Amino acid sequence: MAEALVEKIDRTIDQLLAREDASAALRDPSLAALARIAGELRMCPRLAFRLRLRADLKRRTTMSTVFETVNVREGFTTVTPYLRAEDAGLLDFLVKTFGAVETLNHPAGPGLTHREVRIGDSMLMIGEGGPVAPTMRRPQAFHVFVEDVDAAFERAIAAGGKSLGAVEDRPYGERSGFVEDPFGNYWYIARHLGPTPVPAGYRTLTPYLHPRAAGAYIEFLTRGLGAIEEFRHALPDGRVMHAQLRCGNAVLELGESEGEGMPRSGVFYLYVTDPDALFAQAVAAGATPLGAPADQWYGDRVASVQDPAGITWYIARPA
Amino acid sequence: MAETTDDIDERALIQAAQANPARFVDLYDRCFHRVYAYVIRRTRSREEAEDITSTVFERALVHLPKFEWRGTPFVAWLFRIAANAISDRRQSLARDDHEPASAQDPFEAEDVERRAMIFELVDRLPDLQRQVIELRFVEEKSIREIAAVLNRSEGAVKQLQLRALENLRKDMEGRRG
């Protein structure tokens, strides 16, 4: 009986797909309801189409509005980390460990120097000069991809870094070792275990955020700053072990803050097309306004907010 | 007419998307199948239906700030956009032989709901059954071709096909209460 039904429905489907007369099926009570559903299924949308259109709409509503047409300076991406240090020691550590190159320095106030530093294909800003106010002491964490992770790890230790985890192959597809520099920043030095040392879609340097309540924080980043969540590995209790987001053309990674030195905050310079709009959007999503949008002497129009994780964002339209 | 929970949910989604366009995808997820079900019957091919469906959501996104909630379902507004998009296309193709039906036709509406429900339920089928449905009805592959793609016997594929249809029928009855 069941076998017969299997064949009967298959023949009906063949007829439907060949646009032949399948009306006999509608007169067969065992077949009629299934045949009617089959008739509708011929018009079923392609899953790939539905997902592609969804992704298109998502891209249009997030990136395009604030990021897409922004012209950032050569070498920069949408997101640039800003580190504060008392003296040239941090630059020295980066030069020795990663072969960092200083691309710009100029005075930025009494006793303060603004430096821009390139590591591989990525940029960092450093505010240098002491003393550093406790509120500006915001060590960050970075995922940094190198050719030879063992050698870079050794150089980091020789340059005054402290090991947070020896170099080894990790189950998530990289060989990595973890170092804290003398200024409290964490460097997750890695080589991707794949065809290239840097995984596809990544650059040399990726900020790694360690907020408290990472799940809620991801919600803020997407609503407030227009970031797109690309990957999340969460435990059944909701704790986010690892997540990846795209903010304009930059990648951010984050994980729940656990253990010593956590949570971490930080300071970032964010390039957008419309700082006024994104400032309003970030504040509506729960950020605290620090500075209303204003034109700066160096040409950028800049607003600033502090987000729920304590991170300061300078939201800027480049000159 | 009293507001149902569903109305309130939908209204909240619309307001959220008006405040932050990034939330528009929530409305898309909610309405996609009904829009597609509406469009596919009025178009001549899957490609045309996909084009029109894309246009509907793109236009809806652009005009969303002007949308005012007056108690009619959001999807009725999308159907209107769809009817216009179809008629625009007919005119541009200079074959105005297919007058689009009114979006408010009650028989049409029921038809669309039923079709959209089936499409939505397909997404919830167990993976293998869903793949068989997609390969058979969307890709229009033969049982033999599907058996090769899925590395299963032809008999097993026919069984999966029957089970998928039976699950859809059961789920439909469940939905109707």
Short mmCIF file of C-alpha atoms in Angstrom, two decimals:
data_model
loop_
_atom_site.label_atom_id
_atom_site.label_comp_id
_atom_site.label_asym_id
_atom_site.label_seq_id
_atom_site.Cartn_x
_atom_site.Cartn_y
_atom_site.Cartn_z
CA MET A 1 0.00 0.00 0.00
CA ALA A 2 2.66 2.49 1.10
CA GLU A 3 4.86 1.40 -1.76
CA ALA A 4 2.13 1.99 -4.25
CA LEU A 5 1.64 5.49 -2.87
CA VAL A 6 5.35 6.22 -3.24
CA GLU A 7 5.17 5.37 -6.94
CA LYS A 8 1.84 7.08 -7.54
CA ILE A 9 2.95 10.38 -6.08
CA ASP A 10 6.22 10.23 -7.97
CA ARG A 11 4.38 9.73 -11.26
CA THR A 12 2.11 12.66 -10.42
CA ILE A 13 5.12 14.86 -9.72
CA ASP A 14 6.66 13.85 -13.05
CA GLN A 15 3.43 14.92 -14.77
CA LEU A 16 3.32 18.22 -12.89
CA LEU A 17 6.92 19.04 -13.74
CA ALA A 18 6.35 18.12 -17.39
CA ARG A 19 3.25 20.40 -17.39
CA GLU A 20 1.12 17.39 -18.30
CA ASP A 21 -2.40 16.75 -17.10
CA ALA A 22 -2.20 15.54 -13.49
CA SER A 23 -5.86 15.97 -12.65
CA ALA A 24 -6.38 12.23 -12.16
CA ALA A 25 -4.43 12.53 -8.91
CA LEU A 26 -7.01 14.99 -7.58
CA ARG A 27 -9.72 12.34 -7.94
CA ASP A 28 -7.71 9.79 -5.96
CA PRO A 29 -8.49 10.43 -2.26
CA SER A 30 -5.17 8.91 -1.12
CA LEU A 31 -3.30 11.27 -3.43
CA ALA A 32 -5.30 14.48 -3.75
CA ALA A 33 -3.95 16.42 -0.74
CA LEU A 34 -0.34 15.50 -1.51
CA ALA A 35 -0.75 16.33 -5.19
CA ARG A 36 -2.11 19.76 -4.34
CA ILE A 37 0.93 20.48 -2.18
CA ALA A 38 3.19 19.18 -4.95
CA GLY A 39 1.48 21.57 -7.37
CA GLU A 40 2.36 24.52 -5.13
CA LEU A 41 5.91 23.31 -4.60
CA ARG A 42 6.69 23.87 -8.27
CA MET A 43 6.64 27.55 -7.35
CA CYS A 44 8.82 27.16 -4.26
CA PRO A 45 11.55 29.83 -4.01
CA ARG A 46 15.20 28.89 -4.21
CA LEU A 47 16.79 28.93 -0.78
CA ALA A 48 19.94 30.46 -2.28
CA PHE A 49 17.89 33.35 -3.69
CA ARG A 50 16.20 34.06 -0.37
CA LEU A 51 19.50 34.10 1.49
CA ARG A 52 21.25 36.21 -1.15
CA LEU A 53 18.54 38.87 -1.16
CA ARG A 54 18.60 38.90 2.62
CA ALA A 55 22.36 39.44 2.63
CA ASP A 56 22.03 42.20 -0.01
CA LEU A 57 19.43 44.03 2.04
CA LYS A 58 21.49 43.65 5.16
CA ARG A 59 24.55 45.04 3.43
CA ARG A 60 22.58 47.98 2.06
CA THR A 61 21.12 48.86 5.43
CA THR A 62 24.30 48.63 7.42
CA MET A 63 27.45 49.34 5.48
CA SER A 64 26.14 51.52 2.73
CA THR A 65 24.51 54.10 4.93
CA VAL A 66 27.53 54.93 7.01
CA PHE A 67 30.60 53.25 5.62
CA GLU A 68 30.45 52.43 1.96
CA THR A 69 31.64 55.61 0.32
CA VAL A 70 34.02 56.74 3.01
CA ASN A 71 37.49 57.59 1.71
CA VAL A 72 39.95 56.75 4.41
CA ARG A 73 43.63 57.58 4.19
CA GLU A 74 45.90 55.13 2.43
CA GLY A 75 46.51 52.00 4.51
CA PHE A 76 43.70 52.70 6.96
CA THR A 77 40.45 50.77 7.35
CA THR A 78 37.19 51.82 8.92
CA VAL A 79 38.42 50.98 12.42
CA THR A 80 41.78 52.11 13.83
CA PRO A 81 42.79 51.25 17.41
CA TYR A 82 44.21 54.10 19.50
CA LEU A 83 46.67 53.21 22.26
CA ARG A 84 47.94 55.54 24.96
CA ALA A 85 51.47 55.21 26.31
CA GLU A 86 53.75 57.19 28.63
CA ASP A 87 56.84 57.01 26.44
CA ALA A 88 58.38 55.58 23.29
CA GLY A 89 58.56 52.13 24.89
CA LEU A 90 55.40 50.91 23.17
CA LEU A 91 56.60 51.94 19.73
CA ASP A 92 59.92 50.27 20.54
CA PHE A 93 58.14 47.03 21.50
CA LEU A 94 56.13 47.03 18.26
CA VAL A 95 59.19 47.74 16.12
CA LYS A 96 61.20 44.95 17.74
CA THR A 97 58.42 42.37 17.78
CA PHE A 98 56.50 43.01 14.57
CA GLY A 99 58.82 45.23 12.53
CA ALA A 100 56.35 48.11 12.92
CA VAL A 101 57.02 51.24 10.87
CA GLU A 102 56.14 54.74 12.03
CA THR A 103 54.36 56.58 9.22
CA LEU A 104 53.53 59.86 10.96
CA ASN A 105 54.22 61.79 14.14
CA HIS A 106 53.23 65.26 15.19
CA PRO A 107 52.71 67.13 18.44
CA ALA A 108 49.15 66.81 19.72
CA GLY A 109 49.30 68.94 22.86
CA PRO A 110 51.72 69.79 25.64
CA GLY A 111 54.06 66.80 26.06
CA LEU A 112 51.88 64.65 23.80
CA THR A 113 52.85 63.15 20.45
CA HIS A 114 50.42 61.59 17.98
CA ARG A 115 52.01 58.66 16.19
CA GLU A 116 50.70 56.44 13.42
CA VAL A 117 52.30 53.07 13.04
CA ARG A 118 51.97 50.37 10.40
CA ILE A 119 52.19 46.70 11.28
CA GLY A 120 52.04 44.53 8.18
CA ASP A 121 49.03 45.97 6.30
CA SER A 122 47.34 47.43 9.39
CA MET A 123 47.46 50.80 11.14
CA LEU A 124 47.57 51.77 14.80
CA MET A 125 47.45 55.21 16.41
CA ILE A 126 49.47 55.92 19.53
CA GLY A 127 49.10 58.88 21.85
CA GLU A 128 52.49 59.17 23.52
CA GLY A 129 53.65 61.23 26.49
CA GLY A 130 53.03 61.13 30.16
CA PRO A 131 51.57 61.03 32.57
CA VAL A 132 48.59 59.00 31.31
CA ALA A 133 45.34 59.69 33.10
CA PRO A 134 43.86 56.52 34.60
CA THR A 135 40.73 56.92 32.44
CA MET A 136 42.88 56.85 29.31
CA ARG A 137 44.87 53.81 30.41
CA ARG A 138 42.97 51.35 28.26
CA PRO A 139 45.16 48.43 27.25
CA GLN A 140 43.64 46.47 24.39
CA ALA A 141 43.95 43.01 22.90
CA PHE A 142 44.91 42.15 19.33
CA HIS A 143 44.91 39.13 17.12
CA VAL A 144 48.01 39.56 14.94
CA PHE A 145 48.94 37.26 12.08
CA VAL A 146 52.61 36.72 11.26
CA GLU A 147 54.66 34.40 9.04
CA ASP A 148 56.73 32.85 11.81
CA VAL A 149 54.81 32.81 15.05
CA ASP A 150 57.56 31.12 17.09
CA ALA A 151 60.12 33.76 16.14
CA ALA A 152 57.68 36.66 16.74
CA PHE A 153 56.75 35.23 20.13
CA GLU A 154 60.45 35.04 21.12
CA ARG A 155 61.04 38.61 19.95
CA ALA A 156 58.05 39.78 21.99
CA ILE A 157 59.44 38.17 25.15
CA ALA A 158 62.92 39.58 24.45
CA ALA A 159 61.35 43.05 24.02
CA GLY A 160 59.91 42.92 27.54
CA GLY A 161 56.67 41.00 26.94
CA LYS A 162 55.28 38.50 29.40
CA SER A 163 53.99 35.12 28.20
CA LEU A 164 50.27 34.52 28.70
CA GLY A 165 50.40 31.21 26.81
CA ALA A 166 53.22 29.42 24.98
CA VAL A 167 53.10 28.88 21.23
CA GLU A 168 51.17 25.80 20.19
CA ASP A 169 48.79 24.55 17.51
CA ARG A 170 45.21 25.44 18.48
CA PRO A 171 42.14 23.39 17.65
CA TYR A 172 40.61 26.42 15.88
CA GLY A 173 43.06 26.28 13.01
CA GLU A 174 46.02 28.37 14.01
CA ARG A 175 49.37 28.16 15.70
CA SER A 176 49.56 30.89 18.31
CA GLY A 177 51.19 32.22 21.46
CA PHE A 178 49.91 34.98 23.75
CA VAL A 179 51.95 37.89 25.10
CA GLU A 180 51.27 40.87 27.34
CA ASP A 181 53.42 43.89 26.45
CA PRO A 182 54.92 46.16 29.16
CA PHE A 183 51.93 48.51 28.75
CA GLY A 184 49.32 45.87 29.45
CA ASN A 185 48.18 45.20 25.87
CA TYR A 186 47.56 41.58 24.92
CA TRP A 187 48.93 40.26 21.63
CA TYR A 188 47.52 36.98 20.36
CA ILE A 189 50.32 36.21 17.89
CA ALA A 190 49.18 33.66 15.35
CA ARG A 191 49.83 31.96 12.08
CA HIS A 192 46.78 30.62 10.29
CA LEU A 193 47.16 26.87 9.65
CA GLY A 194 46.03 27.15 6.05
CA PRO A 195 47.36 28.07 2.66
CA THR A 196 48.28 31.61 3.81
CA PRO A 197 49.55 32.86 7.20
CA VAL A 198 46.65 35.36 7.30
CA PRO A 199 43.17 33.82 6.90
CA ALA A 200 41.02 35.07 4.02
CA GLY A 201 39.18 38.30 4.82
CA TYR A 202 41.60 39.26 7.59
CA ARG A 203 44.43 41.76 7.82
CA THR A 204 47.60 41.61 9.90
CA LEU A 205 45.96 43.13 12.95
CA THR A 206 42.45 42.56 14.31
CA PRO A 207 41.22 44.16 17.54
CA TYR A 208 40.00 41.51 19.97
CA LEU A 209 37.39 42.92 22.34
CA HIS A 210 36.71 41.44 25.76
CA PRO A 211 33.47 43.03 26.97
CA ARG A 212 31.30 41.86 29.83
CA ALA A 213 28.03 40.22 28.62
CA ALA A 214 29.33 39.80 25.08
CA GLY A 215 25.96 38.74 23.63
CA ALA A 216 24.29 42.00 24.62
CA TYR A 217 27.35 43.90 23.46
CA ILE A 218 27.13 42.37 19.97
CA GLU A 219 23.56 43.66 19.85
CA PHE A 220 24.89 47.15 20.62
CA LEU A 221 27.59 46.94 17.92
CA THR A 222 25.06 45.93 15.26
CA ARG A 223 22.36 48.41 16.24
CA GLY A 224 24.54 51.27 17.40
CA LEU A 225 27.48 51.12 15.01
CA GLY A 226 26.06 49.22 12.05
CA ALA A 227 28.40 46.24 12.47
CA ILE A 228 27.44 42.95 10.83
CA GLU A 229 27.75 39.79 12.86
CA GLU A 230 29.50 37.17 10.75
CA PHE A 231 30.19 34.39 13.20
CA ARG A 232 29.34 33.47 16.77
CA HIS A 233 30.34 30.50 18.89
CA ALA A 234 28.23 30.57 22.05
CA LEU A 235 27.82 28.12 24.91
CA PRO A 236 24.34 26.83 25.81
CA ASP A 237 24.23 29.38 28.66
CA GLY A 238 24.66 32.19 26.12
CA ARG A 239 28.27 33.08 26.89
CA VAL A 240 30.05 34.03 23.68
CA MET A 241 33.34 32.20 23.39
CA HIS A 242 34.24 33.81 20.10
CA ALA A 243 32.52 36.05 17.60
CA GLN A 244 33.48 37.92 14.48
CA LEU A 245 31.89 41.12 13.24
CA ARG A 246 32.50 43.33 10.27
CA CYS A 247 32.41 47.07 10.75
CA GLY A 248 32.74 48.73 7.36
CA ASN A 249 35.79 47.04 5.85
CA ALA A 250 37.35 46.15 9.20
CA VAL A 251 36.96 42.97 11.21
CA LEU A 252 36.43 42.96 14.96
CA GLU A 253 36.68 39.85 17.07
CA LEU A 254 35.40 39.43 20.55
CA GLY A 255 34.95 36.97 23.34
CA GLU A 256 33.44 36.95 26.82
CA SER A 257 35.78 38.52 29.36
CA GLU A 258 37.00 35.88 31.76
CA GLY A 259 39.96 35.85 34.12
CA GLU A 260 42.56 38.42 35.08
CA GLY A 261 42.83 41.79 33.36
CA MET A 262 39.22 41.58 32.15
CA PRO A 263 36.97 43.05 30.94
CA ARG A 264 38.96 45.30 28.60
CA SER A 265 37.78 48.48 26.98
CA GLY A 266 39.79 50.58 24.54
CA VAL A 267 39.71 53.54 22.20
CA PHE A 268 38.98 53.37 18.48
CA TYR A 269 38.92 55.81 15.62
CA LEU A 270 36.01 54.95 13.33
CA TYR A 271 35.78 56.39 9.81
CA VAL A 272 32.25 56.87 8.44
CA THR A 273 30.49 58.99 5.85
CA ASP A 274 28.07 60.65 8.25
CA PRO A 275 29.36 61.03 11.82
CA ASP A 276 26.29 63.05 12.85
CA ALA A 277 23.96 60.21 11.89
CA LEU A 278 26.06 57.44 13.41
CA PHE A 279 26.57 59.46 16.59
CA ALA A 280 22.78 59.73 16.95
CA GLN A 281 22.33 56.04 16.12
CA ALA A 282 24.96 54.97 18.68
CA VAL A 283 23.42 57.13 21.39
CA ALA A 284 19.94 55.80 20.57
CA ALA A 285 21.34 52.28 20.98
CA GLY A 286 22.68 53.03 24.45
CA ALA A 287 26.06 54.74 24.06
CA THR A 288 26.94 57.74 26.25
CA PRO A 289 27.66 60.89 24.26
CA LEU A 290 31.10 62.35 25.00
CA GLY A 291 31.49 64.96 22.28
CA ALA A 292 28.89 66.19 19.79
CA PRO A 293 29.94 66.16 16.11
CA ALA A 294 32.32 69.04 15.37
CA ASP A 295 34.90 69.97 12.74
CA GLN A 296 38.44 69.54 14.02
CA TRP A 297 41.53 71.62 13.19
CA TYR A 298 43.05 68.64 11.30
CA GLY A 299 40.09 68.52 8.95
CA ASP A 300 38.08 65.54 10.19
CA ARG A 301 34.57 66.00 11.53
CA VAL A 302 34.49 64.02 14.76
CA ALA A 303 31.96 62.96 17.39
CA SER A 304 32.72 60.71 20.34
CA VAL A 305 30.77 58.26 22.46
CA GLN A 306 31.48 55.75 25.17
CA ASP A 307 29.76 52.46 24.52
CA PRO A 308 28.27 49.99 27.05
CA ALA A 309 31.59 48.11 27.21
CA GLY A 310 33.43 51.30 28.16
CA ILE A 311 35.03 51.62 24.74
CA THR A 312 35.46 55.14 23.40
CA TRP A 313 34.68 55.58 19.71
CA TYR A 314 35.83 58.65 17.83
CA ILE A 315 33.32 58.68 14.99
CA ALA A 316 34.93 60.64 12.20
CA ARG A 317 34.44 61.72 8.64
CA PRO A 318 37.89 62.08 7.15
CA ALA A 319 38.97 65.45 5.81
CA MET B 1 -10.93 45.78 15.21
CA ALA B 2 -8.88 44.98 18.31
CA GLU B 3 -5.14 44.69 17.92
CA THR B 4 -3.89 41.13 18.04
CA THR B 5 -0.51 40.14 19.46
CA ASP B 6 0.59 39.59 15.90
CA ASP B 7 -0.34 43.18 14.95
CA ILE B 8 1.60 44.53 17.90
CA ASP B 9 4.65 42.42 17.02
CA GLU B 10 4.50 43.59 13.44
CA ARG B 11 4.06 47.19 14.42
CA ALA B 12 7.09 46.95 16.72
CA LEU B 13 9.16 45.48 13.89
CA ILE B 14 8.14 48.29 11.55
CA GLN B 15 8.98 50.95 14.12
CA ALA B 16 12.33 49.31 14.83
CA ALA B 17 13.18 49.25 11.13
CA GLN B 18 12.10 52.86 10.69
CA ALA B 19 14.41 53.87 13.54
CA ASN B 20 17.25 51.66 12.34
CA PRO B 21 17.23 50.37 8.75
CA ALA B 22 19.52 47.52 9.77
CA ARG B 23 16.45 45.96 11.36
CA PHE B 24 14.65 45.81 8.01
CA VAL B 25 15.78 42.19 7.59
CA ASP B 26 13.41 41.21 10.41
CA LEU B 27 10.51 42.41 8.25
CA TYR B 28 12.04 40.64 5.29
CA ASP B 29 12.20 37.36 7.21
CA ARG B 30 8.60 37.78 8.25
CA CYS B 31 7.21 38.64 4.81
CA PHE B 32 9.49 37.02 2.24
CA HIS B 33 7.45 33.88 1.59
CA ARG B 34 4.16 35.71 1.23
CA VAL B 35 5.62 38.25 -1.18
CA TYR B 36 7.20 35.51 -3.23
CA ALA B 37 4.00 33.46 -3.17
CA TYR B 38 2.11 36.52 -4.43
CA VAL B 39 4.63 37.32 -7.14
CA ILE B 40 5.30 33.85 -8.53
CA ARG B 41 1.72 33.32 -9.72
CA ARG B 42 1.80 36.55 -11.69
CA THR B 43 5.11 36.06 -13.41
CA ARG B 44 6.26 33.80 -16.18
CA SER B 45 9.42 32.35 -14.73
CA ARG B 46 11.36 31.86 -11.56
CA GLU B 47 13.94 34.42 -12.75
CA GLU B 48 11.25 37.03 -13.26
CA ALA B 49 9.73 36.25 -9.86
CA GLU B 50 13.13 36.68 -8.23
CA ASP B 51 13.70 40.00 -10.00
CA ILE B 52 10.32 41.33 -8.94
CA THR B 53 10.70 40.08 -5.37
CA SER B 54 14.08 41.85 -5.12
CA THR B 55 12.52 45.04 -6.46
CA VAL B 56 9.67 44.84 -3.94
CA PHE B 57 11.98 44.69 -0.93
CA GLU B 58 14.36 47.29 -2.33
CA ARG B 59 11.50 49.72 -2.91
CA ALA B 60 10.02 48.91 0.49
CA LEU B 61 13.34 49.70 2.13
CA VAL B 62 13.55 53.07 0.39
CA HIS B 63 9.97 54.03 1.19
CA LEU B 64 9.78 52.57 4.69
CA PRO B 65 10.32 55.93 6.44
CA LYS B 66 7.04 57.10 4.81
CA PHE B 67 5.04 54.00 5.78
CA GLU B 68 2.28 54.75 8.25
CA TRP B 69 0.71 51.95 10.23
CA ARG B 70 -3.06 52.08 9.88
CA GLY B 71 -3.98 48.61 11.02
CA THR B 72 -3.69 46.82 7.69
CA PRO B 73 -1.00 44.17 7.59
CA PHE B 74 2.42 45.30 6.39
CA VAL B 75 2.36 42.61 3.75
CA ALA B 76 -0.65 44.25 2.04
CA TRP B 77 1.58 47.29 1.45
CA LEU B 78 4.23 44.97 -0.02
CA PHE B 79 1.62 43.35 -2.30
CA ARG B 80 0.74 46.79 -3.62
CA ILE B 81 4.39 47.50 -4.35
CA ALA B 82 4.58 44.09 -6.04
CA ALA B 83 1.50 44.74 -8.21
CA ASN B 84 3.05 48.03 -9.31
CA ALA B 85 6.43 46.45 -9.98
CA ILE B 86 4.81 43.75 -12.11
CA SER B 87 2.79 46.29 -14.05
CA ASP B 88 5.92 48.48 -14.55
CA ARG B 89 7.71 45.50 -15.97
CA ARG B 90 4.87 44.59 -18.30
CA GLN B 91 4.80 48.13 -19.63
CA SER B 92 8.53 48.23 -20.10
CA LEU B 93 8.33 44.96 -21.99
CA ALA B 94 5.46 46.40 -24.01
CA ARG B 95 3.31 43.35 -23.55
CA ASP B 96 0.57 44.67 -21.43
CA ASP B 97 -1.52 41.54 -21.86
CA HIS B 98 -1.61 40.52 -18.26
CA GLU B 99 -3.55 42.92 -16.09
CA PRO B 100 -2.36 42.49 -12.50
CA ALA B 101 -5.19 41.46 -10.21
CA SER B 102 -6.08 43.69 -7.29
CA ALA B 103 -4.03 43.03 -4.18
CA GLN B 104 -7.25 42.84 -2.18
CA ASP B 105 -8.89 39.96 -4.08
CA PRO B 106 -10.02 37.70 -1.18
CA PHE B 107 -9.65 34.40 -3.08
CA GLU B 108 -6.23 35.41 -4.26
CA ALA B 109 -5.29 36.32 -0.67
CA GLU B 110 -6.21 32.90 0.65
CA ASP B 111 -4.31 31.25 -2.13
CA VAL B 112 -1.20 33.30 -1.36
CA GLU B 113 -1.41 32.50 2.34
CA ARG B 114 -1.63 28.78 1.69
CA ARG B 115 1.24 28.81 -0.78
CA ALA B 116 3.41 30.95 1.50
CA MET B 117 2.70 28.58 4.36
CA ILE B 118 3.91 25.63 2.31
CA PHE B 119 7.10 27.49 1.33
CA GLU B 120 7.75 28.38 4.93
CA LEU B 121 7.17 24.81 6.10
CA VAL B 122 9.62 23.50 3.50
CA ASP B 123 12.33 25.44 5.35
CA ARG B 124 11.51 23.54 8.51
CA LEU B 125 11.68 20.06 7.05
CA PRO B 126 14.55 17.82 8.10
CA ASP B 127 17.59 18.71 5.99
CA LEU B 128 17.54 15.75 3.65
CA GLN B 129 13.82 16.06 2.91
CA ARG B 130 14.24 19.77 2.26
CA GLN B 131 17.06 19.07 -0.15
CA VAL B 132 14.97 16.52 -2.02
CA ILE B 133 12.13 19.03 -2.36
CA GLU B 134 14.47 21.76 -3.58
CA LEU B 135 16.22 19.48 -6.08
CA ARG B 136 12.98 17.97 -7.36
CA PHE B 137 10.72 21.00 -7.58
CA VAL B 138 13.09 23.95 -7.85
CA GLU B 139 15.91 22.43 -9.83
CA GLU B 140 13.45 20.06 -11.54
CA LYS B 141 15.87 17.14 -11.35
CA SER B 142 14.84 13.53 -11.91
CA ILE B 143 14.83 10.97 -9.12
CA ARG B 144 17.91 9.41 -10.66
CA GLU B 145 19.80 12.71 -10.72
CA ILE B 146 18.84 13.45 -7.12
CA ALA B 147 19.95 9.98 -6.05
CA ALA B 148 23.37 10.70 -7.57
CA VAL B 149 23.65 14.14 -5.92
CA LEU B 150 22.67 12.87 -2.49
CA ASN B 151 24.44 9.53 -2.82
CA ARG B 152 21.28 7.61 -1.97
CA SER B 153 19.34 4.92 -3.82
CA GLU B 154 16.45 5.99 -6.07
CA GLY B 155 14.06 4.12 -3.78
CA ALA B 156 15.36 6.05 -0.78
CA VAL B 157 14.89 9.36 -2.61
CA LYS B 158 11.29 8.50 -3.51
CA GLN B 159 10.65 7.61 0.13
CA LEU B 160 12.14 10.95 1.24
CA GLN B 161 9.98 12.74 -1.32
CA LEU B 162 6.82 11.06 -0.02
CA ARG B 163 7.77 11.66 3.62
CA ALA B 164 8.44 15.34 2.90
CA LEU B 165 5.01 15.78 1.30
CA GLU B 166 3.31 13.94 4.13
CA ASN B 167 5.10 16.08 6.69
CA LEU B 168 4.03 19.21 4.84
CA ARG B 169 0.41 18.03 4.82
CA LYS B 170 0.53 17.25 8.53
CA ASP B 171 2.18 20.59 9.34
CA MET B 172 -0.44 22.44 7.29
CA GLU B 173 -3.24 20.76 9.16
CA GLY B 174 -1.50 21.59 12.44
CA ARG B 175 -1.18 25.26 11.44
CA ARG B 176 -4.83 25.53 10.60
CA GLY B 177 -5.67 24.12 14.04
#
